[in-house]
mmCIF file of C-alpha atoms and ligand atoms in Angstrom:
data_model
loop_
_atom_site.group_PDB
_atom_site.id
_atom_site.type_symbol
_atom_site.label_atom_id
_atom_site.label_comp_id
_atom_site.label_asym_id
_atom_site.label_seq_id
_atom_site.Cartn_x
_atom_site.Cartn_y
_atom_site.Cartn_z
ATOM 1 C CA MET A 10 27.387 26.537 4.145
ATOM 2 C CA GLY A 11 27.535 26.227 0.696
ATOM 3 C CA THR A 12 28.706 22.806 0.924
ATOM 4 C CA PRO A 13 24.749 20.139 0.518
ATOM 5 C CA THR A 14 24.375 18.347 3.644
ATOM 6 C CA LYS A 15 25.965 14.714 2.946
ATOM 7 C CA LEU A 16 22.735 12.632 4.282
ATOM 8 C CA HIS A 17 23.547 9.350 4.810
ATOM 9 C CA LEU A 18 20.807 7.032 3.627
ATOM 10 C CA PRO A 19 19.672 3.687 4.998
ATOM 11 C CA SER A 20 19.023 0.872 2.531
ATOM 12 C CA TYR A 21 16.021 -1.997 2.615
ATOM 13 C CA ARG A 22 17.191 -5.528 1.732
ATOM 14 C CA ARG A 23 15.058 -6.914 -1.248
ATOM 15 C CA ASP A 24 13.443 -9.602 -0.269
ATOM 16 C CA PRO A 25 13.587 -13.233 -1.573
ATOM 17 C CA ASP A 26 11.904 -14.178 -4.452
ATOM 18 C CA GLY A 27 8.945 -16.556 -4.161
ATOM 19 C CA THR A 28 8.276 -13.763 -1.208
ATOM 20 C CA HIS A 29 5.667 -11.687 -3.231
ATOM 21 C CA PRO A 30 2.703 -13.279 -5.936
ATOM 22 C CA PRO A 31 4.240 -12.969 -9.805
ATOM 23 C CA LEU A 32 1.852 -9.892 -10.757
ATOM 24 C CA ASP A 33 0.702 -12.119 -14.299
ATOM 25 C CA SER A 34 -0.535 -15.134 -11.867
ATOM 26 C CA PRO A 35 -3.106 -17.087 -14.469
ATOM 27 C CA GLY A 36 -5.113 -18.371 -12.024
ATOM 28 C CA TYR A 37 -6.653 -15.043 -10.599
ATOM 29 C CA ARG A 38 -8.044 -14.068 -14.015
ATOM 30 C CA SER A 39 -7.809 -10.430 -13.229
ATOM 31 C CA THR A 40 -4.334 -10.561 -13.765
ATOM 32 C CA ALA A 41 -4.307 -10.850 -17.171
ATOM 33 C CA LEU A 42 -5.127 -7.413 -18.457
ATOM 34 C CA ARG A 43 -3.818 -5.998 -15.495
ATOM 35 C CA HIS A 44 -0.246 -7.470 -14.878
ATOM 36 C CA PRO A 45 2.601 -4.910 -16.776
ATOM 37 C CA LYS A 46 4.418 -6.899 -19.152
ATOM 38 C CA GLN A 47 7.665 -5.133 -20.127
ATOM 39 C CA ARG A 48 10.325 -6.121 -17.081
ATOM 40 C CA PRO A 49 10.369 -3.419 -14.202
ATOM 41 C CA VAL A 50 13.559 -1.204 -13.865
ATOM 42 C CA LEU A 51 15.232 -0.699 -11.071
ATOM 43 C CA LEU A 52 15.178 2.172 -8.811
ATOM 44 C CA PRO A 53 18.467 2.588 -6.426
ATOM 45 C CA GLN A 54 17.506 3.702 -3.102
ATOM 46 C CA MET A 55 17.319 7.464 -2.519
ATOM 47 C CA LEU A 56 15.630 9.513 -0.474
ATOM 48 C CA THR A 57 12.268 9.608 -2.338
ATOM 49 C CA GLU A 58 11.886 6.340 -1.652
ATOM 50 C CA VAL A 59 13.952 5.828 1.671
ATOM 51 C CA THR A 60 11.146 8.180 3.199
ATOM 52 C CA GLY A 61 7.833 8.163 3.870
ATOM 53 C CA PRO A 62 4.222 9.219 5.027
ATOM 54 C CA LEU A 63 3.830 9.347 8.534
ATOM 55 C CA LEU A 64 1.076 9.057 9.116
ATOM 56 C CA GLY A 65 -1.705 7.577 12.236
ATOM 57 C CA PRO A 66 -1.865 11.137 14.987
ATOM 58 C CA GLY A 67 -4.949 12.222 13.644
ATOM 59 C CA ARG A 68 -6.805 9.259 11.531
ATOM 60 C CA ILE A 69 -7.441 7.579 13.906
ATOM 61 C CA GLY A 70 -11.368 7.881 15.178
ATOM 62 C CA GLU A 71 -13.093 6.534 18.363
ATOM 63 C CA HIS A 72 -13.962 3.231 17.687
ATOM 64 C CA ASP A 73 -11.365 2.867 14.531
ATOM 65 C CA ASN A 74 -10.012 -0.492 16.924
ATOM 66 C CA ASP A 75 -13.522 -2.050 17.357
ATOM 67 C CA LEU A 76 -15.395 -2.507 14.536
ATOM 68 C CA THR A 77 -18.311 -4.484 16.682
ATOM 69 C CA ARG A 78 -18.569 -0.725 18.684
ATOM 70 C CA GLN A 79 -19.611 1.564 15.166
ATOM 71 C CA HIS A 80 -23.297 1.308 15.603
ATOM 72 C CA ALA A 81 -26.084 1.409 18.235
ATOM 73 C CA GLY A 82 -25.992 -2.133 18.610
ATOM 74 C CA GLU A 83 -24.020 -5.380 18.223
ATOM 75 C CA PRO A 84 -22.807 -6.841 14.684
ATOM 76 C CA GLN A 85 -23.474 -10.007 14.044
ATOM 77 C CA GLY A 86 -21.517 -13.717 14.110
ATOM 78 C CA GLN A 87 -18.024 -14.623 15.961
ATOM 79 C CA ARG A 88 -16.360 -11.207 17.746
ATOM 80 C CA ILE A 89 -12.217 -12.116 17.788
ATOM 81 C CA ILE A 90 -9.775 -10.060 19.157
ATOM 82 C CA VAL A 91 -7.330 -9.342 16.447
ATOM 83 C CA HIS A 92 -4.136 -8.775 17.307
ATOM 84 C CA GLY A 93 0.458 -8.945 16.210
ATOM 85 C CA ARG A 94 2.963 -6.414 16.126
ATOM 86 C CA LEU A 95 4.252 -4.802 13.104
ATOM 87 C CA LEU A 96 8.452 -5.992 13.003
ATOM 88 C CA ASP A 97 11.248 -5.094 9.971
ATOM 89 C CA GLY A 98 13.134 -7.226 8.460
ATOM 90 C CA ASP A 99 15.308 -6.865 11.180
ATOM 91 C CA GLY A 100 12.164 -8.430 13.491
ATOM 92 C CA ARG A 101 12.613 -3.860 15.155
ATOM 93 C CA PRO A 102 9.069 -2.667 16.650
ATOM 94 C CA VAL A 103 7.671 -0.282 13.906
ATOM 95 C CA ARG A 104 6.195 1.759 16.421
ATOM 96 C CA ASN A 105 3.243 4.740 15.296
ATOM 97 C CA SER A 106 2.222 3.051 12.461
ATOM 98 C CA LEU A 107 -1.310 3.409 11.130
ATOM 99 C CA VAL A 108 -2.329 -0.604 10.726
ATOM 100 C CA GLU A 109 -5.509 0.006 8.293
ATOM 101 C CA ILE A 110 -7.763 -3.088 7.916
ATOM 102 C CA TRP A 111 -11.307 -3.849 6.023
ATOM 103 C CA GLN A 112 -13.046 -7.249 5.756
ATOM 104 C CA ALA A 113 -16.228 -8.422 5.224
ATOM 105 C CA ASN A 114 -19.019 -9.192 7.331
ATOM 106 C CA ALA A 115 -19.756 -12.158 8.840
ATOM 107 C CA GLY A 116 -21.557 -13.331 5.698
ATOM 108 C CA GLY A 117 -18.843 -13.378 4.143
ATOM 109 C CA ARG A 118 -20.935 -9.711 2.217
ATOM 110 C CA TYR A 119 -18.796 -6.678 2.632
ATOM 111 C CA ARG A 120 -20.939 -3.144 2.596
ATOM 112 C CA HIS A 121 -19.531 -1.682 -1.112
ATOM 113 C CA THR A 122 -22.364 -1.201 -3.766
ATOM 114 C CA GLY A 123 -20.565 -3.750 -5.852
ATOM 115 C CA ASP A 124 -21.237 -7.087 -3.420
ATOM 116 C CA ARG A 125 -24.088 -8.125 -4.861
ATOM 117 C CA TRP A 126 -23.883 -11.735 -3.804
ATOM 118 C CA PRO A 127 -27.026 -13.013 -2.140
ATOM 119 C CA SER A 128 -26.234 -12.901 1.362
ATOM 120 C CA PRO A 129 -27.311 -10.124 3.613
ATOM 121 C CA LEU A 130 -25.386 -7.271 5.184
ATOM 122 C CA ASP A 131 -25.112 -6.594 8.189
ATOM 123 C CA PRO A 132 -26.586 -3.130 9.773
ATOM 124 C CA ASN A 133 -24.233 -2.380 12.425
ATOM 125 C CA PHE A 134 -20.728 -4.060 9.954
ATOM 126 C CA ASP A 135 -19.781 -1.254 8.650
ATOM 127 C CA GLY A 136 -16.078 -3.868 8.576
ATOM 128 C CA VAL A 137 -13.170 -1.219 8.492
ATOM 129 C CA GLY A 138 -11.088 -0.440 10.873
ATOM 130 C CA ARG A 139 -7.727 2.071 11.577
ATOM 131 C CA THR A 140 -4.846 1.861 14.552
ATOM 132 C CA LEU A 141 -1.569 2.926 15.133
ATOM 133 C CA THR A 142 1.194 1.144 16.454
ATOM 134 C CA ASP A 143 2.255 1.012 20.377
ATOM 135 C CA ASP A 144 5.958 1.440 21.073
ATOM 136 C CA GLU A 145 6.362 -1.721 21.131
ATOM 137 C CA GLY A 146 5.568 -2.245 17.843
ATOM 138 C CA ARG A 147 1.941 -3.260 18.595
ATOM 139 C CA TYR A 148 -1.601 -3.081 17.389
ATOM 140 C CA GLU A 149 -5.216 -4.559 19.216
ATOM 141 C CA PHE A 150 -8.447 -4.242 16.575
ATOM 142 C CA THR A 151 -12.376 -6.082 18.531
ATOM 143 C CA THR A 152 -13.934 -7.158 15.228
ATOM 144 C CA ILE A 153 -16.001 -10.236 14.125
ATOM 145 C CA LYS A 154 -14.771 -12.964 11.718
ATOM 146 C CA PRO A 155 -15.452 -12.554 8.534
ATOM 147 C CA GLY A 156 -17.253 -15.056 6.518
ATOM 148 C CA ALA A 157 -15.719 -17.148 3.403
ATOM 149 C CA TYR A 158 -17.171 -15.294 0.206
ATOM 150 C CA PRO A 159 -17.874 -16.675 -3.631
ATOM 151 C CA TRP A 160 -16.055 -15.443 -6.237
ATOM 152 C CA LYS A 161 -16.497 -16.028 -9.941
ATOM 153 C CA ASN A 162 -12.288 -16.803 -11.086
ATOM 154 C CA HIS A 163 -12.804 -20.201 -11.560
ATOM 155 C CA ASP A 164 -16.197 -22.954 -11.108
ATOM 156 C CA ASN A 165 -17.524 -22.533 -7.675
ATOM 157 C CA ALA A 166 -14.705 -20.251 -6.499
ATOM 158 C CA TRP A 167 -14.925 -19.458 -2.661
ATOM 159 C CA ARG A 168 -12.401 -17.067 -1.191
ATOM 160 C CA PRO A 169 -11.308 -18.070 2.102
ATOM 161 C CA ALA A 170 -11.618 -15.753 5.267
ATOM 162 C CA HIS A 171 -9.319 -13.120 5.126
ATOM 163 C CA ILE A 172 -8.854 -9.688 6.825
ATOM 164 C CA HIS A 173 -7.105 -6.797 4.589
ATOM 165 C CA PHE A 174 -4.442 -4.666 6.108
ATOM 166 C CA SER A 175 -2.556 -1.968 4.264
ATOM 167 C CA LEU A 176 0.539 -0.438 6.418
ATOM 168 C CA PHE A 177 3.384 1.758 5.727
ATOM 169 C CA GLY A 178 5.643 2.021 8.183
ATOM 170 C CA THR A 179 8.612 4.551 7.639
ATOM 171 C CA ALA A 180 9.713 4.540 3.785
ATOM 172 C CA PHE A 181 8.049 4.281 0.686
ATOM 173 C CA ILE A 182 10.073 0.785 -0.159
ATOM 174 C CA GLN A 183 7.974 -0.271 3.405
ATOM 175 C CA ARG A 184 4.854 0.014 1.954
ATOM 176 C CA LEU A 185 2.656 -2.729 1.590
ATOM 177 C CA VAL A 186 -1.309 -4.201 1.152
ATOM 178 C CA THR A 187 -1.897 -7.336 2.320
ATOM 179 C CA GLN A 188 -4.970 -10.568 3.170
ATOM 180 C CA MET A 189 -4.514 -12.550 7.099
ATOM 181 C CA TYR A 190 -6.552 -15.615 6.942
ATOM 182 C CA PHE A 191 -7.252 -17.620 9.577
ATOM 183 C CA PRO A 192 -5.527 -21.425 10.460
ATOM 184 C CA ASP A 193 -6.962 -24.742 8.695
ATOM 185 C CA ASP A 194 -8.737 -22.510 6.798
ATOM 186 C CA PRO A 195 -10.540 -25.784 4.276
ATOM 187 C CA LEU A 196 -10.193 -23.430 1.196
ATOM 188 C CA PHE A 197 -7.321 -22.473 0.759
ATOM 189 C CA ALA A 198 -6.381 -24.952 -1.327
ATOM 190 C CA GLN A 199 -8.383 -23.633 -4.487
ATOM 191 C CA ASP A 200 -7.469 -20.269 -3.254
ATOM 192 C CA PRO A 201 -5.059 -18.678 -6.783
ATOM 193 C CA ILE A 202 -5.066 -15.788 -4.514
ATOM 194 C CA PHE A 203 -3.370 -17.013 -1.585
ATOM 195 C CA ASN A 204 -1.546 -19.321 -3.564
ATOM 196 C CA SER A 205 -0.360 -16.765 -6.124
ATOM 197 C CA VAL A 206 2.844 -16.374 -3.684
ATOM 198 C CA PRO A 207 5.240 -18.972 -4.455
ATOM 199 C CA ASP A 208 7.000 -19.909 -1.541
ATOM 200 C CA GLU A 209 4.910 -21.913 0.896
ATOM 201 C CA LYS A 210 6.927 -21.054 3.613
ATOM 202 C CA ALA A 211 5.710 -17.263 2.549
ATOM 203 C CA ARG A 212 2.474 -17.862 2.610
ATOM 204 C CA GLN A 213 1.714 -19.490 5.930
ATOM 205 C CA ARG A 214 3.109 -16.071 7.147
ATOM 206 C CA MET A 215 -0.365 -14.281 5.741
ATOM 207 C CA ILE A 216 -2.235 -16.939 8.292
ATOM 208 C CA SER A 217 -3.044 -15.811 11.280
ATOM 209 C CA LYS A 218 -3.021 -17.992 14.693
ATOM 210 C CA PHE A 219 -5.425 -18.930 17.590
ATOM 211 C CA ASP A 220 -4.098 -17.425 20.378
ATOM 212 C CA LEU A 221 -5.773 -19.519 23.292
ATOM 213 C CA SER A 222 -4.041 -16.413 25.923
ATOM 214 C CA ARG A 223 -6.010 -13.200 24.704
ATOM 215 C CA THR A 224 -9.247 -15.321 24.222
ATOM 216 C CA VAL A 225 -11.589 -13.404 26.999
ATOM 217 C CA ASP A 226 -14.023 -15.641 28.694
ATOM 218 C CA HIS A 227 -18.065 -15.371 27.462
ATOM 219 C CA TRP A 228 -16.940 -12.838 24.678
ATOM 220 C CA ALA A 229 -14.551 -13.019 22.715
ATOM 221 C CA LEU A 230 -11.428 -15.241 20.230
ATOM 222 C CA ALA A 231 -8.487 -14.642 19.747
ATOM 223 C CA PHE A 232 -5.840 -14.084 16.578
ATOM 224 C CA GLU A 233 -2.564 -13.329 16.138
ATOM 225 C CA PHE A 234 -0.918 -12.032 13.582
ATOM 226 C CA ASP A 235 2.880 -10.605 13.386
ATOM 227 C CA ILE A 236 3.788 -8.192 9.940
ATOM 228 C CA VAL A 237 6.884 -7.800 8.652
ATOM 229 C CA LEU A 238 8.282 -5.238 6.495
ATOM 230 C CA ARG A 239 11.093 -4.988 4.790
ATOM 231 C CA GLY A 240 14.681 -4.434 6.434
ATOM 232 C CA ARG A 241 17.399 -2.868 6.700
ATOM 233 C CA GLU A 242 21.000 -3.835 5.276
ATOM 234 C CA ALA A 243 23.208 -3.901 8.791
ATOM 235 C CA SER A 244 24.288 -0.245 8.192
ATOM 236 C CA VAL A 245 28.563 1.251 7.783
ATOM 237 C CA PHE A 246 26.416 4.652 7.751
ATOM 238 C CA GLU A 247 25.856 4.676 11.120
ATOM 239 C CA ASP A 248 29.952 4.161 11.862
ATOM 240 C CA GLU A 249 30.355 6.553 8.892
ATOM 241 C CA GLU A 250 28.604 9.192 11.286
ATOM 242 C CA ASP A 251 31.074 8.887 14.034
ATOM 243 C CA GLU A 252 34.018 11.044 12.242
ATOM 244 C CA MET B 27 10.761 -13.195 6.374
ATOM 245 C CA THR B 28 9.025 -10.387 4.656
ATOM 246 C CA THR B 29 5.228 -10.529 4.831
ATOM 247 C CA PRO B 30 3.595 -11.385 1.450
ATOM 248 C CA SER B 31 1.267 -8.546 -0.399
ATOM 249 C CA GLN B 32 -1.646 -10.173 -1.687
ATOM 250 C CA THR B 33 -4.160 -7.025 -4.153
ATOM 251 C CA VAL B 34 -6.782 -5.077 -2.500
ATOM 252 C CA GLY B 35 -9.172 -6.693 -4.329
ATOM 253 C CA PRO B 36 -13.005 -5.255 -6.165
ATOM 254 C CA TYR B 37 -13.612 -3.814 -2.030
ATOM 255 C CA LEU B 38 -10.460 -1.205 -1.975
ATOM 256 C CA SER B 39 -13.050 1.667 -1.802
ATOM 257 C CA ILE B 40 -14.815 0.532 1.871
ATOM 258 C CA GLY B 41 -11.140 0.553 4.058
ATOM 259 C CA LEU B 42 -8.482 3.050 1.864
ATOM 260 C CA PRO B 43 -9.688 5.936 0.548
ATOM 261 C CA TRP B 44 -9.670 9.441 3.366
ATOM 262 C CA PRO B 45 -11.640 11.942 2.600
ATOM 263 C CA ASP B 46 -8.735 14.394 2.453
ATOM 264 C CA GLY B 47 -6.921 12.083 1.212
ATOM 265 C CA VAL B 48 -6.685 13.791 -2.156
ATOM 266 C CA ASP B 49 -4.449 16.702 -0.426
ATOM 267 C CA ALA B 50 -1.084 15.786 -0.537
ATOM 268 C CA VAL B 51 -1.030 19.769 0.041
ATOM 269 C CA PRO B 52 -4.134 21.377 1.354
ATOM 270 C CA GLU B 53 -5.997 23.532 -0.461
ATOM 271 C CA GLY B 54 -5.210 27.009 -1.121
ATOM 272 C CA THR B 55 -1.313 26.505 -0.649
ATOM 273 C CA PRO B 56 0.212 28.735 -3.010
ATOM 274 C CA GLY B 57 0.979 27.151 -6.209
ATOM 275 C CA ALA B 58 -0.436 24.128 -5.755
ATOM 276 C CA VAL B 59 -2.037 22.194 -8.962
ATOM 277 C CA TRP B 60 -3.843 19.152 -9.836
ATOM 278 C CA ILE B 61 -2.841 16.517 -11.735
ATOM 279 C CA ARG B 62 -5.193 14.278 -13.151
ATOM 280 C CA GLY B 63 -5.449 11.033 -15.047
ATOM 281 C CA ARG B 64 -6.626 7.597 -15.546
ATOM 282 C CA VAL B 65 -5.342 3.827 -14.929
ATOM 283 C CA LEU B 66 -5.714 2.019 -18.331
ATOM 284 C CA ASP B 67 -6.362 -2.156 -18.103
ATOM 285 C CA GLY B 68 -3.888 -3.815 -21.560
ATOM 286 C CA ALA B 69 -7.449 -3.876 -23.306
ATOM 287 C CA GLY B 70 -7.704 0.176 -22.922
ATOM 288 C CA GLU B 71 -10.183 -0.510 -21.139
ATOM 289 C CA PRO B 72 -10.409 2.186 -17.412
ATOM 290 C CA VAL B 73 -9.545 0.627 -14.364
ATOM 291 C CA PRO B 74 -12.449 1.449 -11.749
ATOM 292 C CA ASP B 75 -11.118 -0.190 -8.934
ATOM 293 C CA ALA B 76 -7.409 1.127 -8.044
ATOM 294 C CA LEU B 77 -6.261 3.067 -6.358
ATOM 295 C CA VAL B 78 -3.306 5.975 -6.876
ATOM 296 C CA GLU B 79 -1.353 6.633 -3.960
ATOM 297 C CA THR B 80 2.319 9.510 -4.130
ATOM 298 C CA TRP B 81 4.139 10.389 -2.259
ATOM 299 C CA GLN B 82 7.214 13.331 -2.752
ATOM 300 C CA ALA B 83 9.678 16.119 -1.769
ATOM 301 C CA ASP B 84 8.135 20.141 -0.288
ATOM 302 C CA ALA B 85 9.391 22.399 -2.857
ATOM 303 C CA ASN B 86 13.086 22.895 -1.710
ATOM 304 C CA GLY B 87 13.061 19.460 -2.525
ATOM 305 C CA ARG B 88 13.446 18.202 1.550
ATOM 306 C CA PHE B 89 11.246 15.469 3.481
ATOM 307 C CA ASP B 90 9.290 15.536 6.047
ATOM 308 C CA HIS B 91 11.000 12.583 7.937
ATOM 309 C CA PRO B 92 13.691 11.741 9.699
ATOM 310 C CA ASP B 93 15.575 10.180 6.925
ATOM 311 C CA ASP B 94 16.769 14.287 5.181
ATOM 312 C CA PRO B 95 18.218 15.659 8.204
ATOM 313 C CA ARG B 96 17.622 18.493 6.309
ATOM 314 C CA GLY B 97 13.473 19.063 7.292
ATOM 315 C CA ALA B 98 10.837 20.352 5.694
ATOM 316 C CA VAL B 99 8.229 22.854 5.404
ATOM 317 C CA ALA B 100 5.349 21.715 8.639
ATOM 318 C CA GLY B 101 1.544 21.863 6.947
ATOM 319 C CA PHE B 102 2.550 19.442 4.392
ATOM 320 C CA ARG B 103 1.337 15.610 4.215
ATOM 321 C CA ALA B 104 3.216 15.260 0.921
ATOM 322 C CA PHE B 105 0.949 11.947 0.578
ATOM 323 C CA GLY B 106 -2.120 11.519 -1.547
ATOM 324 C CA ARG B 107 -4.197 8.142 -2.531
ATOM 325 C CA CYS B 108 -7.063 9.343 -4.371
ATOM 326 C CA PRO B 109 -9.587 5.525 -5.397
ATOM 327 C CA THR B 110 -9.456 5.364 -9.152
ATOM 328 C CA GLU B 111 -14.076 6.524 -11.048
ATOM 329 C CA PRO B 112 -15.841 4.543 -12.683
ATOM 330 C CA ASP B 113 -13.768 6.191 -15.908
ATOM 331 C CA GLY B 114 -10.132 4.907 -14.169
ATOM 332 C CA SER B 115 -9.694 8.247 -13.505
ATOM 333 C CA TYR B 116 -8.138 9.772 -9.846
ATOM 334 C CA ARG B 117 -6.758 13.017 -9.434
ATOM 335 C CA ILE B 118 -4.006 14.635 -6.512
ATOM 336 C CA ARG B 119 -4.030 17.706 -5.603
ATOM 337 C CA THR B 120 0.005 19.423 -4.542
ATOM 338 C CA ILE B 121 2.803 21.676 -5.691
ATOM 339 C CA VAL B 122 5.466 20.492 -7.960
ATOM 340 C CA PRO B 123 8.680 18.943 -6.116
ATOM 341 C CA GLY B 124 12.340 20.433 -5.547
ATOM 342 C CA ALA B 125 15.013 18.857 -7.048
ATOM 343 C CA VAL B 126 15.996 16.019 -4.407
ATOM 344 C CA PRO B 127 19.538 15.089 -3.283
ATOM 345 C CA GLY B 128 20.517 12.017 -5.704
ATOM 346 C CA ARG B 129 23.889 9.789 -5.886
ATOM 347 C CA ASP B 130 27.779 11.253 -5.564
ATOM 348 C CA GLY B 131 27.082 14.702 -4.666
ATOM 349 C CA ARG B 132 24.213 14.382 -7.612
ATOM 350 C CA GLU B 133 20.496 15.962 -8.211
ATOM 351 C CA GLN B 134 17.498 14.137 -9.143
ATOM 352 C CA ALA B 135 14.955 15.727 -11.481
ATOM 353 C CA PRO B 136 11.850 16.125 -9.146
ATOM 354 C CA HIS B 137 9.475 13.516 -9.388
ATOM 355 C CA ILE B 138 6.711 11.809 -7.215
ATOM 356 C CA ASP B 139 6.721 8.085 -6.989
ATOM 357 C CA VAL B 140 3.222 6.116 -7.138
ATOM 358 C CA SER B 141 1.842 2.970 -5.988
ATOM 359 C CA VAL B 142 -0.894 1.879 -7.620
ATOM 360 C CA PHE B 143 -2.941 -0.832 -6.111
ATOM 361 C CA ALA B 144 -5.885 -2.485 -7.851
ATOM 362 C CA ARG B 145 -8.366 -5.624 -8.285
ATOM 363 C CA GLY B 146 -5.975 -7.622 -9.915
ATOM 364 C CA LEU B 147 -2.332 -6.781 -9.082
ATOM 365 C CA LEU B 148 -1.075 -8.886 -6.444
ATOM 366 C CA ASP B 149 1.029 -6.522 -5.046
ATOM 367 C CA ARG B 150 1.240 -3.047 -5.877
ATOM 368 C CA VAL B 151 3.253 -1.169 -9.159
ATOM 369 C CA VAL B 152 5.568 1.736 -8.532
ATOM 370 C CA THR B 153 6.380 4.430 -11.237
ATOM 371 C CA ARG B 154 7.054 8.214 -11.160
ATOM 372 C CA ILE B 155 5.947 11.718 -12.441
ATOM 373 C CA TYR B 156 8.463 13.424 -14.032
ATOM 374 C CA PHE B 157 7.427 17.194 -15.159
ATOM 375 C CA PRO B 158 7.647 18.359 -18.843
ATOM 376 C CA GLU B 159 9.554 22.275 -17.374
ATOM 377 C CA HIS B 160 12.022 20.172 -16.402
ATOM 378 C CA ALA B 161 13.746 19.441 -19.599
ATOM 379 C CA GLU B 162 16.985 20.201 -19.269
ATOM 380 C CA ALA B 163 16.961 18.061 -15.638
ATOM 381 C CA ASN B 164 15.449 15.988 -16.278
ATOM 382 C CA ALA B 165 17.829 14.308 -19.025
ATOM 383 C CA ALA B 166 20.533 15.021 -16.806
ATOM 384 C CA ASP B 167 18.139 12.089 -14.182
ATOM 385 C CA GLU B 168 20.412 8.903 -13.006
ATOM 386 C CA VAL B 169 16.732 6.777 -12.992
ATOM 387 C CA LEU B 170 14.969 8.185 -15.824
ATOM 388 C CA ALA B 171 18.421 7.903 -17.914
ATOM 389 C CA ALA B 172 17.922 3.897 -16.752
ATOM 390 C CA VAL B 173 14.897 3.634 -18.806
ATOM 391 C CA PRO B 174 15.103 2.826 -22.633
ATOM 392 C CA ALA B 175 14.776 6.143 -24.392
ATOM 393 C CA ASP B 176 11.487 5.454 -25.873
ATOM 394 C CA ARG B 177 9.910 4.416 -23.057
ATOM 395 C CA ARG B 178 10.787 7.960 -20.831
ATOM 396 C CA ALA B 179 7.737 9.814 -21.776
ATOM 397 C CA THR B 180 5.292 7.935 -20.048
ATOM 398 C CA LEU B 181 7.058 8.973 -17.157
ATOM 399 C CA ILE B 182 6.711 12.277 -17.874
ATOM 400 C CA ALA B 183 3.352 14.224 -17.025
ATOM 401 C CA VAL B 184 1.659 16.549 -20.056
ATOM 402 C CA SER B 185 0.287 20.422 -18.915
ATOM 403 C CA ALA B 186 -2.607 20.881 -18.210
ATOM 404 C CA GLU B 187 -5.172 23.766 -17.814
ATOM 405 C CA ASP B 188 -5.231 23.522 -13.717
ATOM 406 C CA GLY B 189 -1.796 20.971 -13.595
ATOM 407 C CA TYR B 190 -0.911 18.185 -15.084
ATOM 408 C CA ARG B 191 -2.073 14.672 -16.849
ATOM 409 C CA PHE B 192 -0.526 11.700 -15.543
ATOM 410 C CA ASP B 193 -1.837 8.190 -16.896
ATOM 411 C CA VAL B 194 -0.716 4.766 -15.833
ATOM 412 C CA ARG B 195 -0.901 2.404 -18.354
ATOM 413 C CA LEU B 196 -1.143 -0.839 -16.640
ATOM 414 C CA GLN B 197 0.300 -3.039 -19.968
ATOM 415 C CA GLY B 198 0.330 -3.374 -23.085
ATOM 416 C CA GLU B 199 0.939 0.079 -26.354
ATOM 417 C CA GLY B 200 2.691 2.767 -24.139
ATOM 418 C CA GLU B 201 3.061 0.293 -21.246
ATOM 419 C CA THR B 202 4.159 2.560 -18.329
ATOM 420 C CA VAL B 203 7.214 2.146 -17.636
ATOM 421 C CA PHE B 204 7.157 0.305 -13.094
ATOM 422 C CA PHE B 205 10.147 0.135 -11.435
ATOM 423 C CA ASP B 206 11.327 -2.047 -9.093
ATOM 424 C CA VAL B 207 12.262 -1.231 -5.602
HETATM 425 FE FE1 FE C 121 -11.435 -9.840 -0.155
#
């Protein structure tokens, strides 16, 4: 006793330039007054950053992963299954981890007081889901394909159809909020949010794949969307622990 | 290979808030305090469509997490999340954490890690809350030492009636120090 426990901390690789959008992205007008102008200060990864909330059990209700069954009636629109794996940068599954989603309805309208575009709300669709990944990092939602919606960013601006995703991983460092897009959307070219990601290959990682194998006959189309969080450095600490 | 970040957009409040999100510790926890503040933009206007999340150690500086083998007090979520109100305000009920082990056997001053998400933020911004009563520990803190001296005050909460105030200024005069993690 008396000597502090020696902690063997993992460290997480930094993402290559171009992976994430610059906070100052003039094409997306709302960044103008909201992006910090000072350079961020490098924070060494220490205990607070390599740990994080392990959320999930207790936060999931019965129909939270089926957005088509949260009301007495069925929502309008194209029923879809959205599934995939939550992985870290080394391909390891992130297990028992909370996945949260929110989205517009089939007409592109959110159940939010601030969304006033004249497309009707659907009384049978809230557009909010959560689930936990399984032991292989898999998650699955049943939902409705969201519609595109207009916004005021530029003349005749439309957001491509998308589902918002929130992920925790196992460390504060891995926290990620992103958007899942659908293949071959004609609206990509004019969308400054999608195009805010500088690297072309990184942008493609936000687009789900149509998955014929997971469609259900006379019931639902299916899309696959794997999400990758930051990976750990190859660890020398594991060997040291055998000393 | 990492999936890129995207903004939470203007409608995050349908998906992310929890009814008990402000409770990093349960109501009635001895020593519980409120951390309250506002998120402000480069014009000094409130940001009404942001989400503040906090993550911290317990009163002994421990984390309930496999990478902290010392373990922590159970029944303490250590994580808070609060969407901002129309006036840009947020609040988190928590306790002041203990000092946390740093590098080379040194200790870090008690702190809370903070993520801020918002419409207009294509990625979260990360900052830390330190506490005014720890002047000595703050002066010796490795992370604070890396911050230009004239900006350190943006990371130190201000004492308030039922806890602390910590405002986040995203841009401009008094811009909060943000970290690259
Ligand atoms: Fe959206």
